[in-house]
């Protein structure tokens, strides 16, 4: 931080340093971008949840064989016994119905008593009955909701701490903007493109989060289909294989887009607003007018006209032809230094 503060004016601002226990200060930003700025992945494989989701409701099987004489005899006897049992049950039901008809008077009294319980004679009784019915309905709904809802805890992957630090905040960028005039500095001074590099860093953090969230959303809606229920070890191997493939795949789309931007900028030798890749020069051809042209700049013998990746160390950070190339070859070492 002393290196950066030496660039600034006497304006006071409080910004927290990065934690050396979480990341290596000497790691280049390019290597951090290659893994989508993700420090660690967290996964939780639950075999019990998988088994509960995939457990069959019932199992059926078919046994094909030729019936012998003993099977036919036993089947006939079983059918006959079932018919006899059914007839006996039917006779008992008829007899019980006749007995109930004989006690018809007592049944009528029972019905009358049951109706008196639910007859409402005034408004207060109606309100009490409604409260009772609503209470029973709410209890039933809560029971169904808690019994059918599967509660799971999802732990997010850990993004590099720079993306949650003050160094990608608007306050830090405004602080640099108000204390540095890049057009009054030499092109090899990091302060010339400092505001551009920090804006790029903030954009990279935002894009990394967006790509990761979109990929996780797609993964959560995908289906894991197998023809048979897997054992614990086999399930663990399948999930780990899928997870490793997921980790390797999602940075590719992000890196491919970034590579297109870098190649387009370098191949066309585009000028940037900080004038760090080339500058205008003119020669007087005749007295009336002059000829203007661009001359590529050099960084430690590396010509920006031949390579867009030319950089030069500038007290902990990098200055180069383009802010993006300089940023990718820099480290966060100065952000750990008190």
XYZ file of C-alpha atoms in Angstrom, residues 2-261:
260
model
C 2.894 2.385 0.631
C 3.821 2.095 -3.047
C 0.349 3.108 -4.174
C -0.010 5.825 -1.566
C 3.289 7.320 -2.711
C 1.596 8.005 -6.027
C -1.292 9.810 -4.441
C -1.643 13.296 -3.048
C -2.075 14.013 0.628
C -5.791 13.193 0.395
C -6.697 10.752 3.179
C -8.691 7.577 2.490
C -9.069 4.339 4.427
C -8.936 1.069 2.477
C -8.505 -2.441 3.872
C -5.608 -4.638 2.787
C -5.926 -8.154 1.393
C -5.406 -11.210 3.595
C -2.176 -13.104 2.867
C -3.558 -16.300 4.419
C -6.186 -16.681 1.701
C -4.153 -16.102 -1.463
C -0.566 -15.944 -2.652
C 0.604 -12.345 -3.198
C 2.895 -13.416 -6.067
C 0.185 -15.039 -8.196
C -0.388 -13.238 -11.493
C -3.831 -11.919 -12.327
C -3.732 -13.961 -15.547
C -3.602 -17.213 -13.575
C -6.437 -15.997 -11.340
C -8.568 -15.189 -14.391
C -7.815 -18.623 -15.888
C -9.749 -20.257 -13.038
C -12.542 -17.660 -13.250
C -11.258 -15.932 -10.104
C -12.535 -18.869 -8.013
C -10.360 -19.760 -5.028
C -12.135 -22.904 -3.857
C -15.033 -25.140 -4.826
C -17.376 -26.595 -2.233
C -19.564 -29.621 -2.899
C -21.726 -31.870 -0.751
C -22.709 -35.299 -2.090
C -25.634 -36.804 -0.170
C -26.251 -40.458 -0.937
C -29.320 -40.539 1.330
C -30.943 -37.668 -0.587
C -30.137 -39.399 -3.883
C -31.593 -42.696 -2.652
C -34.705 -40.980 -1.305
C -35.269 -39.221 -4.623
C -34.677 -42.313 -6.762
C -36.162 -44.990 -4.503
C -38.870 -46.965 -6.389
C -42.409 -46.858 -5.048
C -42.939 -50.561 -5.760
C -41.191 -53.519 -7.349
C -42.891 -56.027 -9.656
C -41.621 -59.165 -11.270
C -42.996 -61.786 -13.636
C -42.482 -65.513 -13.159
C -43.109 -67.517 -16.324
C -43.489 -71.258 -15.886
C -45.684 -74.194 -16.952
C -48.389 -75.137 -14.449
C -48.580 -78.756 -13.315
C -51.548 -80.807 -12.012
C -50.856 -79.926 -8.386
C -50.990 -76.195 -9.169
C -54.347 -76.591 -10.955
C -55.873 -78.552 -8.055
C -54.645 -76.024 -5.481
C -55.969 -73.127 -7.589
C -59.436 -74.695 -7.876
C -59.578 -75.391 -4.143
C -58.437 -71.836 -3.412
C -61.133 -70.332 -5.640
C -63.798 -72.556 -4.073
C -62.676 -71.639 -0.552
C -62.740 -67.949 -1.477
C -66.280 -68.208 -2.796
C -67.449 -69.972 0.365
C -65.814 -67.311 2.538
C -67.379 -64.539 0.474
C -70.850 -66.038 0.788
C -70.459 -66.306 4.566
C -69.431 -62.654 4.788
C -72.414 -61.611 2.658
C -74.820 -63.540 4.911
C -73.332 -61.894 8.017
C -73.774 -58.449 6.468
C -77.426 -59.149 5.661
C -78.109 -60.378 9.188
C -76.411 -57.331 10.707
C -78.502 -55.032 8.501
C -81.680 -56.688 9.745
C -80.586 -56.183 13.355
C -79.863 -52.517 12.686
C -83.329 -52.023 11.253
C -84.723 -53.418 14.474
C -82.776 -50.801 16.442
C -83.821 -47.995 14.100
C -85.161 -45.853 16.914
C -81.837 -45.717 18.750
C -80.046 -44.853 15.496
C -82.369 -41.922 14.906
C -81.619 -40.609 18.390
C -77.878 -40.856 17.706
C -78.223 -38.850 14.510
C -80.247 -36.200 16.320
C -77.582 -35.825 19.002
C -74.825 -35.546 16.374
C -76.705 -32.790 14.529
C -77.273 -30.805 17.720
C -73.532 -30.549 18.229
C -73.007 -28.645 14.955
C -76.231 -26.594 14.873
C -75.417 -22.896 15.375
C -78.121 -20.956 17.204
C -76.406 -17.533 17.195
C -73.662 -15.504 15.473
C -71.014 -16.221 18.106
C -71.386 -19.968 17.623
C -70.978 -19.523 13.862
C -67.720 -17.579 14.404
C -66.409 -20.242 16.792
C -67.189 -23.012 14.300
C -65.409 -21.087 11.502
C -62.341 -20.554 13.693
C -62.245 -24.245 14.505
C -62.519 -25.280 10.849
C -59.826 -22.788 9.748
C -57.488 -23.973 12.512
C -57.845 -27.591 11.415
C -57.257 -26.600 7.766
C -54.099 -24.603 8.603
C -52.675 -27.458 10.678
C -53.257 -29.870 7.794
C -51.608 -27.519 5.286
C -48.574 -27.000 7.525
C -48.193 -30.728 7.960
C -48.331 -31.308 4.203
C -45.870 -28.479 3.508
C -43.286 -29.692 6.023
C -43.628 -33.312 4.994
C -43.252 -32.692 1.244
C -40.573 -29.958 1.212
C -36.956 -31.073 0.889
C -34.724 -28.622 2.753
C -31.143 -28.378 1.501
C -28.253 -26.004 2.202
C -26.180 -24.735 -0.715
C -22.706 -23.353 -0.079
C -21.387 -20.924 -2.655
C -17.961 -21.225 -4.194
C -15.402 -18.787 -2.856
C -14.414 -15.959 -5.215
C -11.027 -14.235 -4.940
C -11.017 -11.711 -2.126
C -10.080 -8.839 -4.457
C -13.642 -8.951 -5.835
C -15.105 -8.142 -2.414
C -12.430 -5.616 -1.440
C -12.403 -1.840 -1.651
C -10.045 -1.898 -4.629
C -12.864 -2.612 -7.095
C -15.321 -0.205 -5.476
C -16.447 3.099 -6.921
C -14.913 4.909 -3.941
C -11.436 3.593 -4.795
C -11.798 4.382 -8.509
C -13.075 7.886 -7.717
C -10.166 8.322 -5.307
C -7.687 7.566 -8.087
C -9.559 9.686 -10.613
C -9.512 12.733 -8.326
C -5.843 12.434 -7.336
C -4.132 11.526 -10.625
C -3.890 13.336 -13.943
C -2.679 10.591 -16.337
C -1.892 13.020 -19.148
C 0.788 14.739 -17.060
C 2.758 11.488 -16.498
C 5.190 9.412 -18.514
C 3.590 6.522 -20.389
C 5.744 4.002 -18.464
C 4.233 5.159 -15.157
C 1.562 2.828 -13.801
C -0.537 5.789 -12.731
C -1.158 6.612 -16.400
C -3.502 3.650 -16.826
C -4.346 3.027 -13.149
C -7.977 4.061 -13.410
C -8.433 1.939 -16.552
C -6.886 -1.128 -14.916
C -9.064 -0.883 -11.809
C -12.186 -0.428 -13.913
C -11.201 -3.526 -15.886
C -10.610 -5.436 -12.658
C -14.072 -4.509 -11.365
C -15.628 -5.599 -14.677
C -13.767 -8.926 -14.611
C -15.060 -9.634 -11.099
C -18.605 -8.841 -12.167
C -18.372 -11.005 -15.293
C -16.853 -13.891 -13.334
C -19.737 -13.876 -10.877
C -22.280 -13.696 -13.689
C -20.732 -16.590 -15.632
C -20.505 -18.693 -12.460
C -24.096 -17.996 -11.402
C -25.425 -18.796 -14.889
C -23.455 -22.045 -14.998
C -24.633 -23.094 -11.525
C -28.216 -22.293 -12.495
C -27.939 -24.503 -15.580
C -26.338 -27.272 -13.523
C -29.102 -27.180 -10.913
C -31.767 -27.688 -13.593
C -29.985 -30.600 -15.269
C -30.999 -34.220 -14.621
C -28.886 -37.149 -13.464
C -30.444 -40.199 -15.131
C -29.327 -43.803 -14.680
C -30.981 -47.077 -15.609
C -30.415 -48.482 -12.126
C -29.786 -47.261 -8.602
C -26.066 -46.645 -8.006
C -24.050 -47.650 -4.968
C -22.434 -45.022 -2.750
C -18.935 -45.424 -4.238
C -20.187 -45.415 -7.819
C -22.376 -42.383 -7.200
C -19.439 -40.521 -5.642
C -17.234 -41.286 -8.660
C -19.905 -40.176 -11.140
C -20.597 -36.922 -9.304
C -16.896 -36.127 -8.917
C -16.322 -36.775 -12.620
C -19.227 -34.513 -13.568
C -18.061 -31.835 -11.140
C -14.488 -31.839 -12.478
C -15.783 -31.539 -16.028
C -17.965 -28.642 -14.901
C -14.971 -26.904 -13.294
C -12.936 -27.216 -16.487
C -15.733 -26.185 -18.838
C -17.179 -23.001 -17.373
C -13.976 -20.874 -17.538
C -13.522 -21.718 -21.225
C -16.377 -19.586 -22.546
C -15.214 -16.652 -20.443
C -11.573 -17.043 -21.509
C -12.529 -17.454 -25.178
C -14.403 -14.138 -25.157
C -11.508 -12.443 -23.398
C -9.060 -13.922 -25.916
C -11.068 -12.519 -28.839
C -10.890 -9.036 -27.316
